[in-house]
mmCIF file of C-alpha atoms in Angstrom:
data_model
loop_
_atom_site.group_PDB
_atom_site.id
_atom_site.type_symbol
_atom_site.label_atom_id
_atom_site.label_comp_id
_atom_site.label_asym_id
_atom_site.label_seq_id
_atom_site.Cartn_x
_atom_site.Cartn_y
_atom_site.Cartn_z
ATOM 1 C CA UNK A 17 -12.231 -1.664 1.618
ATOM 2 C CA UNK A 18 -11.768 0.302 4.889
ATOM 3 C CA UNK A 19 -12.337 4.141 3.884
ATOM 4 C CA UNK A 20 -11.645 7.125 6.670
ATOM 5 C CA UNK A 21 -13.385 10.305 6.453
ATOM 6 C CA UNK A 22 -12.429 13.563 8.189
ATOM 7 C CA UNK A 23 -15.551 16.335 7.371
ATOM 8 C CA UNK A 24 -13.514 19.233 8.285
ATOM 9 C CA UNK A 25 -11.465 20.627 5.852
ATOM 10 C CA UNK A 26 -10.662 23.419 7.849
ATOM 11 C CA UNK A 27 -10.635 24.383 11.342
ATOM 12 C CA UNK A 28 -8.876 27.359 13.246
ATOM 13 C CA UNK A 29 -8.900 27.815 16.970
ATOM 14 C CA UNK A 30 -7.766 30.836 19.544
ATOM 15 C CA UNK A 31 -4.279 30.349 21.447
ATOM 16 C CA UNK A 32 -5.012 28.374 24.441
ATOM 17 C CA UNK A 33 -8.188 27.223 23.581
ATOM 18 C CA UNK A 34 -9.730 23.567 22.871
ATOM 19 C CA UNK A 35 -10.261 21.979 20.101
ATOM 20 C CA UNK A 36 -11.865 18.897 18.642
ATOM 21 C CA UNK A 37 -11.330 17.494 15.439
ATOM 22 C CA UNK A 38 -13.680 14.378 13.999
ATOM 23 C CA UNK A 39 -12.669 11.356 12.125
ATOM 24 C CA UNK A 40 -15.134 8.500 11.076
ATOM 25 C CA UNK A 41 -14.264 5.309 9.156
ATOM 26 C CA UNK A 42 -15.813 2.225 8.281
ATOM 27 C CA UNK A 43 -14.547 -1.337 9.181
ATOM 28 C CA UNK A 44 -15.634 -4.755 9.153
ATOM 29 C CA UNK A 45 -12.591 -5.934 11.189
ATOM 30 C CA UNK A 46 -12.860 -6.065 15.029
ATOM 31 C CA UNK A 47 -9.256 -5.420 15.700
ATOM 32 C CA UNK A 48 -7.673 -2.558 14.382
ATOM 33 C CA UNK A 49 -5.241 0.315 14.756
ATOM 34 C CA UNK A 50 -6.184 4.442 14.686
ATOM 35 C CA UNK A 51 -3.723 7.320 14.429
ATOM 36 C CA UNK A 52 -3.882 10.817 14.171
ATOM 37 C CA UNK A 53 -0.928 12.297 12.308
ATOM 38 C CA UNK A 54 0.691 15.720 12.366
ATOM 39 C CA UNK A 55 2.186 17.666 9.627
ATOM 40 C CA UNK A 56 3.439 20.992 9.827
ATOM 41 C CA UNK A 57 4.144 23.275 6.882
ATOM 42 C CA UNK A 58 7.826 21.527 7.069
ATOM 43 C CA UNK A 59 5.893 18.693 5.517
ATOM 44 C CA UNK A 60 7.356 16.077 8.115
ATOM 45 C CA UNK A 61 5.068 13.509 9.139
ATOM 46 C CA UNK A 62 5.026 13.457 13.268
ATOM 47 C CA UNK A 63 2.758 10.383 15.193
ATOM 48 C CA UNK A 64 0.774 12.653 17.382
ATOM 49 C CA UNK A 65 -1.365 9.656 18.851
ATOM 50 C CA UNK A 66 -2.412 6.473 18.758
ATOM 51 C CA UNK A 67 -5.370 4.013 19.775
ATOM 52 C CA UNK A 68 -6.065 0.307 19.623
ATOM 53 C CA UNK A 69 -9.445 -1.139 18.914
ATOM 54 C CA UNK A 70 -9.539 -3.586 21.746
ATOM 55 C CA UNK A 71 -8.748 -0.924 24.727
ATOM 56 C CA UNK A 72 -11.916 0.615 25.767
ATOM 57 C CA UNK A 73 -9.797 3.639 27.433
ATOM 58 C CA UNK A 74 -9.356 6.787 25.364
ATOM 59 C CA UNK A 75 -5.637 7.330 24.812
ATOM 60 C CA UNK A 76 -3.662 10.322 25.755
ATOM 61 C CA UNK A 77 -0.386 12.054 25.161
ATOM 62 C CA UNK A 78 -0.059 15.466 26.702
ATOM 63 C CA UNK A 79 -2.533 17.854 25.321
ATOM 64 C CA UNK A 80 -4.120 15.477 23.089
ATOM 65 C CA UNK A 81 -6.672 12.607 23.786
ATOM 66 C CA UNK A 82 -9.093 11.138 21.609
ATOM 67 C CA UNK A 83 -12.716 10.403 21.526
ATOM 68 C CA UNK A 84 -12.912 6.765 20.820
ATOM 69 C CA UNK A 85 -16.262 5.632 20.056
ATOM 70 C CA UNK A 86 -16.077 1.978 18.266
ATOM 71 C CA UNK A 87 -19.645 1.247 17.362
ATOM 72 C CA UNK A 88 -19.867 4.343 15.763
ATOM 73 C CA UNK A 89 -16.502 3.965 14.433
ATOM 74 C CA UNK A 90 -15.769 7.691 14.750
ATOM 75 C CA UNK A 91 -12.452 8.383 16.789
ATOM 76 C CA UNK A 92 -11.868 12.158 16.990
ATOM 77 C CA UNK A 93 -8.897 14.028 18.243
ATOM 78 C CA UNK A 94 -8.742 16.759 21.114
ATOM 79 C CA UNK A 95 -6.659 19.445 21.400
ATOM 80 C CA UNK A 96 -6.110 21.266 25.054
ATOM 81 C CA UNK A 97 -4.352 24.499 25.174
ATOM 82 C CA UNK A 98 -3.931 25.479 21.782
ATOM 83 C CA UNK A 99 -0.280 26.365 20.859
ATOM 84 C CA UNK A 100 0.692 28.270 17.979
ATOM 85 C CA UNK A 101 2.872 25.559 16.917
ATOM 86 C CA UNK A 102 -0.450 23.083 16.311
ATOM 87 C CA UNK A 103 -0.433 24.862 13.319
ATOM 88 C CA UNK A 104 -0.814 21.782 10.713
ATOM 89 C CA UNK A 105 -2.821 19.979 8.652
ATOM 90 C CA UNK A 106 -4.150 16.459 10.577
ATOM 91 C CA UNK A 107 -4.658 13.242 9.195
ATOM 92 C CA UNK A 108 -6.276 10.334 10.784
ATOM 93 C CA UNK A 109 -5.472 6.805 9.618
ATOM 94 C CA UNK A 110 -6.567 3.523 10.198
ATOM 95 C CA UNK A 111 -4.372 0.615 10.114
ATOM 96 C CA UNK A 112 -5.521 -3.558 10.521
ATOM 97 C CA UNK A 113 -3.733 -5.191 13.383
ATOM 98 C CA UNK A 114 -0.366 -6.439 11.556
ATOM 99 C CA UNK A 115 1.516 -5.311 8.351
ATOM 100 C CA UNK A 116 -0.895 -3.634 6.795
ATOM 101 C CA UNK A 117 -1.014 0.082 5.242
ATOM 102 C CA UNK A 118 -2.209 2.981 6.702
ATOM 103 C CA UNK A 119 -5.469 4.161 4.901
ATOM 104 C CA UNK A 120 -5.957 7.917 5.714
ATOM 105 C CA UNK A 121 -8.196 10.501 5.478
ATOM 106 C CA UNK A 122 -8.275 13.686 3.401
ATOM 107 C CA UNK A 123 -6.584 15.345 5.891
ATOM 108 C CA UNK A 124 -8.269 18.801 8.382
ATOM 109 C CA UNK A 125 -6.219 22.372 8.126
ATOM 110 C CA UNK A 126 -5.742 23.525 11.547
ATOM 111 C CA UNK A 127 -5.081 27.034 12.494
ATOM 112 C CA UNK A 128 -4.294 28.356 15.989
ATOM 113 C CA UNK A 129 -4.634 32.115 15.966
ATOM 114 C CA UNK A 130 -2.946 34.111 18.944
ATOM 115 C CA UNK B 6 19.967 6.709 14.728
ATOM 116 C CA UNK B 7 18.909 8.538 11.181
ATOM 117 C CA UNK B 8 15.309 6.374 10.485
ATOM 118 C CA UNK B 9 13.861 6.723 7.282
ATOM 119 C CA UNK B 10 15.911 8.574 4.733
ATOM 120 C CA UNK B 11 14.970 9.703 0.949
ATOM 121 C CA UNK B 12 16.576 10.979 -1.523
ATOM 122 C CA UNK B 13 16.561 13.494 -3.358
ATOM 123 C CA UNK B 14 14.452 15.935 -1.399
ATOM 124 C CA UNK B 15 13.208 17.934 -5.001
ATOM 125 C CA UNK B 16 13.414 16.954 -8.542
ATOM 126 C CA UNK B 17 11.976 18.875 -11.659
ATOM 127 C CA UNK B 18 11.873 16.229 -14.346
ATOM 128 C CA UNK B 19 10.290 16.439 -18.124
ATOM 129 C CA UNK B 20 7.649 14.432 -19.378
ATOM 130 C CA UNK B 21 9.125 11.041 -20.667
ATOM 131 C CA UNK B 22 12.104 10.906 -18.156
ATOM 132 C CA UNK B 23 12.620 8.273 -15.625
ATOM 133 C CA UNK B 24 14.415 8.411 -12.777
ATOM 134 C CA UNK B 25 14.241 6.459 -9.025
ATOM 135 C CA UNK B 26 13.124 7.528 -5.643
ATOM 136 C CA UNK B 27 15.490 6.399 -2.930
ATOM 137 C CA UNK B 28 14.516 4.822 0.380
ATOM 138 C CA UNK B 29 16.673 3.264 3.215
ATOM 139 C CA UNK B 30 15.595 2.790 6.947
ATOM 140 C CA UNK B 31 18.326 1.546 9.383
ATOM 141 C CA UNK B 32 15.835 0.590 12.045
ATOM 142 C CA UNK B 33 16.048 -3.258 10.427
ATOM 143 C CA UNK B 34 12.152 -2.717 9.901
ATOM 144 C CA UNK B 35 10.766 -5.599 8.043
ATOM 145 C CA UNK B 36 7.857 -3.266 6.459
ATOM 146 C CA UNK B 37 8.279 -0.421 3.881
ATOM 147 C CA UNK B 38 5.829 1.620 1.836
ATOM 148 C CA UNK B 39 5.641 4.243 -0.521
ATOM 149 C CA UNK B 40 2.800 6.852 -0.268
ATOM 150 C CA UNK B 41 1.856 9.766 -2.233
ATOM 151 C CA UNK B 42 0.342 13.176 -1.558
ATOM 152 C CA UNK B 43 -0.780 15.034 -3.571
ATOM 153 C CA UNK B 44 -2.184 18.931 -3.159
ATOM 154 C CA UNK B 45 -4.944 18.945 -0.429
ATOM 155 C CA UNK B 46 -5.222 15.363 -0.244
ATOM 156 C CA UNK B 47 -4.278 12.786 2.040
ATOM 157 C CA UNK B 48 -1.321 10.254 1.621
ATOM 158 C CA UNK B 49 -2.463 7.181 -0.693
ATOM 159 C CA UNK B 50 -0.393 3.879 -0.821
ATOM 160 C CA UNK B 51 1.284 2.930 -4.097
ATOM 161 C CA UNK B 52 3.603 0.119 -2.861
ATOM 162 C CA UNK B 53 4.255 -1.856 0.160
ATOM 163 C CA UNK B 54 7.003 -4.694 1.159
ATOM 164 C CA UNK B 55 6.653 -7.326 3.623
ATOM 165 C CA UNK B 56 10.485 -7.859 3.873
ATOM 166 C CA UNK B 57 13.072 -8.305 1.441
ATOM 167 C CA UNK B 58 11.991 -9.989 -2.130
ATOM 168 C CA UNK B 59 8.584 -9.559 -1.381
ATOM 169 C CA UNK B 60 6.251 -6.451 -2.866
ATOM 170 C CA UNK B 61 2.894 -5.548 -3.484
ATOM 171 C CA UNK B 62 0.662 -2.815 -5.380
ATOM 172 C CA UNK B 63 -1.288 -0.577 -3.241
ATOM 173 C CA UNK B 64 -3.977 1.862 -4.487
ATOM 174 C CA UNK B 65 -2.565 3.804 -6.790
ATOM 175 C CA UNK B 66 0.758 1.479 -8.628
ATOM 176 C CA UNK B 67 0.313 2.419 -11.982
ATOM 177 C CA UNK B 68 2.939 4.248 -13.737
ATOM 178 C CA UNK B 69 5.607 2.820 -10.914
ATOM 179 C CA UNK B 70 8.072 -0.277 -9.419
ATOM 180 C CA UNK B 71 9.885 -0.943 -6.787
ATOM 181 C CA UNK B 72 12.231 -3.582 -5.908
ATOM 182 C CA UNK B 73 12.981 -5.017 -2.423
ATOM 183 C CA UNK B 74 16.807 -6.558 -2.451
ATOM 184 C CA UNK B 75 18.139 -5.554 0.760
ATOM 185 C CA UNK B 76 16.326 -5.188 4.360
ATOM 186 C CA UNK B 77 17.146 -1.439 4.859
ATOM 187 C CA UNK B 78 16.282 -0.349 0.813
ATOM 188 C CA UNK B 79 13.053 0.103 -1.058
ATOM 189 C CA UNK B 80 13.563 2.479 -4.388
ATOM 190 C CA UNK B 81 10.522 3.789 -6.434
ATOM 191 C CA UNK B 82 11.443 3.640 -9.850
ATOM 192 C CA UNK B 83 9.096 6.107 -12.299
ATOM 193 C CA UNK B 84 9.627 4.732 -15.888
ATOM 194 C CA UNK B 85 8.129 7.268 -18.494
ATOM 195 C CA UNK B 86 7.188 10.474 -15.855
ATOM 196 C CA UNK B 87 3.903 12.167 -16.443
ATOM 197 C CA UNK B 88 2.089 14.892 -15.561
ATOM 198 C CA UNK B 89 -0.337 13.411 -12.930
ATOM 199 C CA UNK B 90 2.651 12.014 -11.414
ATOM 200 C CA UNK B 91 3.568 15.384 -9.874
ATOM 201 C CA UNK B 92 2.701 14.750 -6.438
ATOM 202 C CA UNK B 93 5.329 14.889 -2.768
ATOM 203 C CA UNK B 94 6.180 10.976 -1.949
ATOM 204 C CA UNK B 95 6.753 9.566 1.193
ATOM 205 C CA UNK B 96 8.833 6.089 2.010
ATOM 206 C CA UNK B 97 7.870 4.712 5.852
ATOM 207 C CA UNK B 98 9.020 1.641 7.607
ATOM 208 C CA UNK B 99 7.407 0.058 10.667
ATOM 209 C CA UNK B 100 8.134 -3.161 12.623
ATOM 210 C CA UNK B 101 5.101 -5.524 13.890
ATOM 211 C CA UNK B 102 2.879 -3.462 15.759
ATOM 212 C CA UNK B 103 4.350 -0.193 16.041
ATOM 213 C CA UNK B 104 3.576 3.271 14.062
ATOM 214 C CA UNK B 105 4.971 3.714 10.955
ATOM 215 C CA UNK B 106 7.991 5.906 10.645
ATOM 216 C CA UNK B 107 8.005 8.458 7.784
ATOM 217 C CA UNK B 108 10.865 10.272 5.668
ATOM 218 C CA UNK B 109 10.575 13.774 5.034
ATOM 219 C CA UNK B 110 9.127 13.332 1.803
ATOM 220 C CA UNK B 111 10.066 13.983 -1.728
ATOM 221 C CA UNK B 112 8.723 16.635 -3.973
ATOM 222 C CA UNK B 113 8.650 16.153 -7.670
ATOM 223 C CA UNK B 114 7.398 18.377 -10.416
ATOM 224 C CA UNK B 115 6.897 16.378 -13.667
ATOM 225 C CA UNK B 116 6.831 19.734 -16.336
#
C-alpha cells in the first residue's frame, strides 16, 4: 500500500521569508499523481499544487514550487515570500494515475509570523 | 457553479443514533469519496464511487454505508454512532485526471 510521510509536524516561518516543507512516500507504481493541499483554520480544503510523475520539470504556481525528486520519492513544497495568510496546516497526497483515492500524509502546521 | 456541497455543516448526536451525511456535486463528476479527519491527523478514505451504482470500502468503512443512485449524490449513512466516530468528514468529487474537489467538511460530535 502506498503510505506518505510528512516529518514536520510543525513549522513557522518570518513574513516574507522562504520556506520548505518535505514530503516522502513510497510507491511501486511508475506513474502517479502528487499534491500538496492547503487548509486554513476555515477548514476548507484549497489545491495549492500539483505534479505528475512522468514530467521531469518541477511544477509551479506563484509562490510555490516543489522539489520533485522521483527516485527518492520525496516531493517537497516551497514557499517564497511568506504571507500571513499561509497560515495552515499542509497535506501532501499521492494519488495513482486514474480514479483512485488520495492517500495523504499526517499533515505539517505552518505558521508565518510578521 | 456551487461544486461539492454537504450537509449539515455540525451535528451533536448521542451514542446509538443514526443519521446520514449528505453529498451532491453538480460538476457531473463520475468519482466521489468520503474522507475523514480526525484531530491532528490527515484525511483517511472511508468510501469511494466509481459512478453511479458502483461503491467501494476504503481504509477505514467500518461503522458506515453509502449508496450511489444518482450521478451528482453520494450520502454517508452512520447506523449506530459511536464515540470514535467523532471526527470532521469530507465528500470530494473529481473527473479523470483532474484534482479532487472538496466540500467544506462536516463536523460531528458523537457525545
Amino acid at each position: 500500500a502506498q503510505t506518505v510521510t510528512q516529518s514536520q509536524p510543525e513549522m513557522s516561518v518570518q513574513e516574507a521569508e522562504t520556506v520548505t516543507l518535505s514530503c516522502t512516500y513510497d510507491t511501486s507504481e511508475n506513474n502517479y499523481y502528487l499534491f500538496w493541499y492547503k487548509q486554513p483554520p476555515s477548514r476548507q480544503m484549497i489545491l495549492v499544487i500539483r505534479q505528475e510523475a512522468y514530467k521531469q520539470q518541477n511544477a509551479t504556481e506563484n509562490r510555490f514550487s516543489v522539489n520533485f525528486q522521483k527516485a527518492a520519492k520525496s516531493f517537497s513544497l516551497k514557499i517564497s515570500d511568506s504571507q500571513l495568510g499561509d497560515t495552515a496546516m499542509y497535506f501532501c497526497a499521492y494519488s495513482l494515475s486514474g480514479n483512485t483515492p488520495l492517500v495523504f500524509g499526517k499533515g505539517t502546521r505552518l505558521s508565518v509570523i510578521a | 457553479n456551487a461544486g461539492v456541497t454537504q450537509t449539515p455543516k455540525f451535528r451533536i448526536l448521542k451514542i446509538g443514533q443514526s443519521m446520514t451525511l449528505q453529498c451532491t456535486q453538480d460538476m457531473n463528476h463520475n468519482y466521489m469519496y468520503w474522507y475523514r479527519q480526525d484531530p491532528g491527523m490527515g484525511l483517511k478514505l472511508i468510501y469511494y464511487s466509481v459512478g453511479a451504482g458502483i461503491t467501494d470500502k476504503g481504509e477505514v468503512p467500518n461503522g458506515y454505508n453509502v449508496s450511489r443512485s444518482t450521478t451528482e449524490d453520494f450520502p454517508l449513512r452512520l447506523e449506530l454512532a459511536a464515540p470514535s466516530q467523532t471526527s470532521v468528514y469530507f465528500c470530494a468529487s473529481r473527473s479523470g485526471f483532474q484534482p479532487q474537489h472538496f466540500g467544506d467538511g462536516t463536523r460531528l460530535s458523537i457525545l
